Amino acid sequence: MMKPAIIGAALSVLAACASQPAQDAGVASNLASPCQSRAVEIYFDDQQDALSPAADTALRFDVASALTCRVVSVRVVGLADALTGTAESNQALSQRRADRVAARITELGVPAGLITTEALGQEDAMTGSIERPLRRRTHIEFSLSDPA
């Protein structure tokens, strides 16, 4: 005898839910657009400019995601830490990192004319007595918009 009461109560709850306005109607508009501009970091091994398999996988994912949108521009900034090498060698290393990433982004489908590179070397790699060794990276800014 209790089963009909439980079923009746469940039906009452469901009917009440169906008569209320949808609470989720505005959820999609509150989410960030998949074509919102974004920045990503690609890390390198110490004193290296070659993309590791993990870095290449991350870069392929980032570019594939960007290509679902209209790519307006891509800025690639090469960085180096101040722990090893001279300022001049770190500047050159930063440029090679930026060039390597820009070339890979082009290989993955972004037109070369949309990509700019910059190298900061070890500039600002130290703050007071605190060293920032994880400046072994490129900083990539994807400027995106919704597809036309």
Tab-separated table of C-alpha atoms in Angstrom:
chain	number	residue	atom	x	y	z
A	1	MET	CA	0.000	0.000	0.000
A	2	MET	CA	2.893	2.358	0.526
A	3	LYS	CA	4.030	2.091	-3.074
A	4	PRO	CA	1.111	4.147	-4.475
A	5	ALA	CA	1.785	6.848	-1.880
A	6	ILE	CA	5.464	7.027	-2.809
A	7	ILE	CA	4.650	7.103	-6.519
A	8	GLY	CA	2.034	9.802	-5.961
A	9	ALA	CA	4.488	11.944	-3.986
A	10	ALA	CA	7.148	11.554	-6.670
A	11	LEU	CA	4.667	12.552	-9.376
A	12	SER	CA	3.667	15.625	-7.358
A	13	VAL	CA	7.306	16.704	-7.074
A	14	LEU	CA	7.883	16.183	-10.793
A	15	ALA	CA	4.743	18.119	-11.688
A	16	ALA	CA	5.834	21.023	-9.490
A	17	CYS	CA	9.226	21.095	-11.202
A	18	ALA	CA	7.652	21.088	-14.637
A	19	SER	CA	5.467	24.078	-13.810
A	20	GLN	CA	8.390	26.261	-12.630
A	21	PRO	CA	10.341	28.368	-15.141
A	22	ALA	CA	13.584	26.851	-16.294
A	23	GLN	CA	16.341	27.948	-13.943
A	24	ASP	CA	19.091	26.961	-16.384
A	25	ALA	CA	17.989	29.173	-19.269
A	26	GLY	CA	20.738	31.741	-18.656
A	27	VAL	CA	23.582	29.328	-17.912
A	28	ALA	CA	25.029	29.311	-21.427
A	29	SER	CA	25.213	33.086	-21.556
A	30	ASN	CA	27.163	33.136	-18.269
A	31	LEU	CA	29.879	30.805	-19.588
A	32	ALA	CA	33.011	32.220	-21.187
A	33	SER	CA	32.956	32.114	-24.959
A	34	PRO	CA	35.103	29.322	-26.374
A	35	CYS	CA	36.510	32.013	-28.679
A	36	GLN	CA	37.620	34.314	-25.888
A	37	SER	CA	41.226	35.486	-26.264
A	38	ARG	CA	43.609	33.636	-23.989
A	39	ALA	CA	47.239	33.196	-23.000
A	40	VAL	CA	49.137	29.944	-22.539
A	41	GLU	CA	52.644	29.001	-21.432
A	42	ILE	CA	54.885	26.421	-23.101
A	43	TYR	CA	57.836	25.333	-20.942
A	44	PHE	CA	61.283	24.176	-22.049
A	45	ASP	CA	64.076	22.221	-20.417
A	46	ASP	CA	66.932	24.293	-19.015
A	47	GLN	CA	68.979	25.994	-21.780
A	48	GLN	CA	66.947	24.203	-24.494
A	49	ASP	CA	64.850	25.473	-27.369
A	50	ALA	CA	63.425	22.127	-28.543
A	51	LEU	CA	59.819	21.309	-27.746
A	52	SER	CA	59.494	18.253	-25.526
A	53	PRO	CA	56.802	15.721	-26.484
A	54	ALA	CA	54.639	17.007	-23.614
A	55	ALA	CA	55.108	20.635	-24.676
A	56	ASP	CA	54.279	19.745	-28.284
A	57	THR	CA	51.121	17.944	-27.176
A	58	ALA	CA	50.032	20.960	-25.133
A	59	LEU	CA	50.761	23.302	-28.029
A	60	ARG	CA	48.823	21.107	-30.473
A	61	PHE	CA	45.839	21.171	-28.105
A	62	ASP	CA	46.016	24.964	-27.682
A	63	VAL	CA	46.269	25.598	-31.429
A	64	ALA	CA	43.477	23.131	-32.272
A	65	SER	CA	41.262	24.913	-29.761
A	66	ALA	CA	42.159	28.320	-31.217
A	67	LEU	CA	41.440	27.137	-34.773
A	68	THR	CA	37.801	26.466	-33.883
A	69	CYS	CA	37.575	30.280	-33.749
A	70	ARG	CA	38.736	33.093	-36.002
A	71	VAL	CA	42.376	33.692	-35.134
A	72	VAL	CA	42.981	37.444	-35.192
A	73	SER	CA	46.625	37.309	-34.100
A	74	VAL	CA	49.112	35.296	-32.068
A	75	ARG	CA	51.934	36.872	-30.046
A	76	VAL	CA	54.775	34.582	-28.936
A	77	VAL	CA	57.175	35.910	-26.291
A	78	GLY	CA	60.356	33.941	-25.567
A	79	LEU	CA	61.782	34.060	-22.036
A	80	ALA	CA	64.841	32.721	-20.224
A	81	ASP	CA	65.938	32.565	-16.614
A	82	ALA	CA	68.988	34.268	-15.160
A	83	LEU	CA	70.434	31.189	-13.472
A	84	THR	CA	72.735	30.122	-16.307
A	85	GLY	CA	74.249	31.751	-19.350
A	86	THR	CA	75.044	35.339	-20.136
A	87	ALA	CA	72.465	38.020	-20.854
A	88	GLU	CA	73.393	37.775	-24.548
A	89	SER	CA	73.101	33.987	-24.713
A	90	ASN	CA	69.764	34.088	-22.864
A	91	GLN	CA	68.479	36.723	-25.287
A	92	ALA	CA	69.397	34.487	-28.210
A	93	LEU	CA	67.868	31.450	-26.473
A	94	SER	CA	64.630	33.357	-25.894
A	95	GLN	CA	64.467	34.293	-29.577
A	96	ARG	CA	65.064	30.681	-30.650
A	97	ARG	CA	62.277	29.531	-28.316
A	98	ALA	CA	59.872	32.118	-29.705
A	99	ASP	CA	60.820	31.235	-33.296
A	100	ARG	CA	60.493	27.499	-32.633
A	101	VAL	CA	57.007	27.882	-31.149
A	102	ALA	CA	55.896	30.275	-33.905
A	103	ALA	CA	57.080	27.811	-36.568
A	104	ARG	CA	55.198	24.963	-34.875
A	105	ILE	CA	52.033	27.071	-34.621
A	106	THR	CA	52.323	27.717	-38.362
A	107	GLU	CA	52.806	23.986	-39.039
A	108	LEU	CA	49.622	23.364	-37.049
A	109	GLY	CA	47.560	25.644	-39.296
A	110	VAL	CA	47.780	29.273	-38.163
A	111	PRO	CA	48.906	31.531	-41.023
A	112	ALA	CA	52.430	32.874	-40.418
A	113	GLY	CA	51.265	36.429	-41.159
A	114	LEU	CA	49.138	36.380	-37.985
A	115	ILE	CA	52.070	35.518	-35.704
A	116	THR	CA	54.551	37.926	-34.132
A	117	THR	CA	57.522	36.999	-31.973
A	118	GLU	CA	59.409	38.816	-29.276
A	119	ALA	CA	62.327	37.795	-27.055
A	120	LEU	CA	62.818	39.155	-23.553
A	121	GLY	CA	65.810	37.017	-22.598
A	122	GLN	CA	66.441	37.175	-18.883
A	123	GLU	CA	65.010	40.703	-18.585
A	124	ASP	CA	63.198	40.995	-15.240
A	125	ALA	CA	64.125	37.396	-14.398
A	126	MET	CA	65.131	38.431	-10.899
A	127	THR	CA	63.112	40.316	-8.316
A	128	GLY	CA	65.264	41.392	-5.412
A	129	SER	CA	67.040	38.263	-4.244
A	130	ILE	CA	64.330	35.929	-5.530
A	131	GLU	CA	65.188	34.148	-8.768
A	132	ARG	CA	62.474	32.928	-11.133
A	133	PRO	CA	63.925	29.772	-12.708
A	134	LEU	CA	60.709	28.803	-14.484
A	135	ARG	CA	61.108	31.580	-17.016
A	136	ARG	CA	62.215	28.752	-19.318
A	137	ARG	CA	59.148	29.223	-21.460
A	138	THR	CA	57.276	31.002	-24.166
A	139	HIS	CA	54.221	33.049	-23.352
A	140	ILE	CA	51.634	32.832	-26.135
A	141	GLU	CA	48.700	35.213	-26.499
A	142	PHE	CA	45.930	34.059	-28.822
A	143	SER	CA	43.687	36.928	-29.922
A	144	LEU	CA	40.465	35.219	-31.046
A	145	SER	CA	36.944	36.069	-32.095
A	146	ASP	CA	33.837	34.107	-32.944
A	147	PRO	CA	33.932	32.494	-36.403
A	148	ALA	CA	32.349	34.554	-39.153
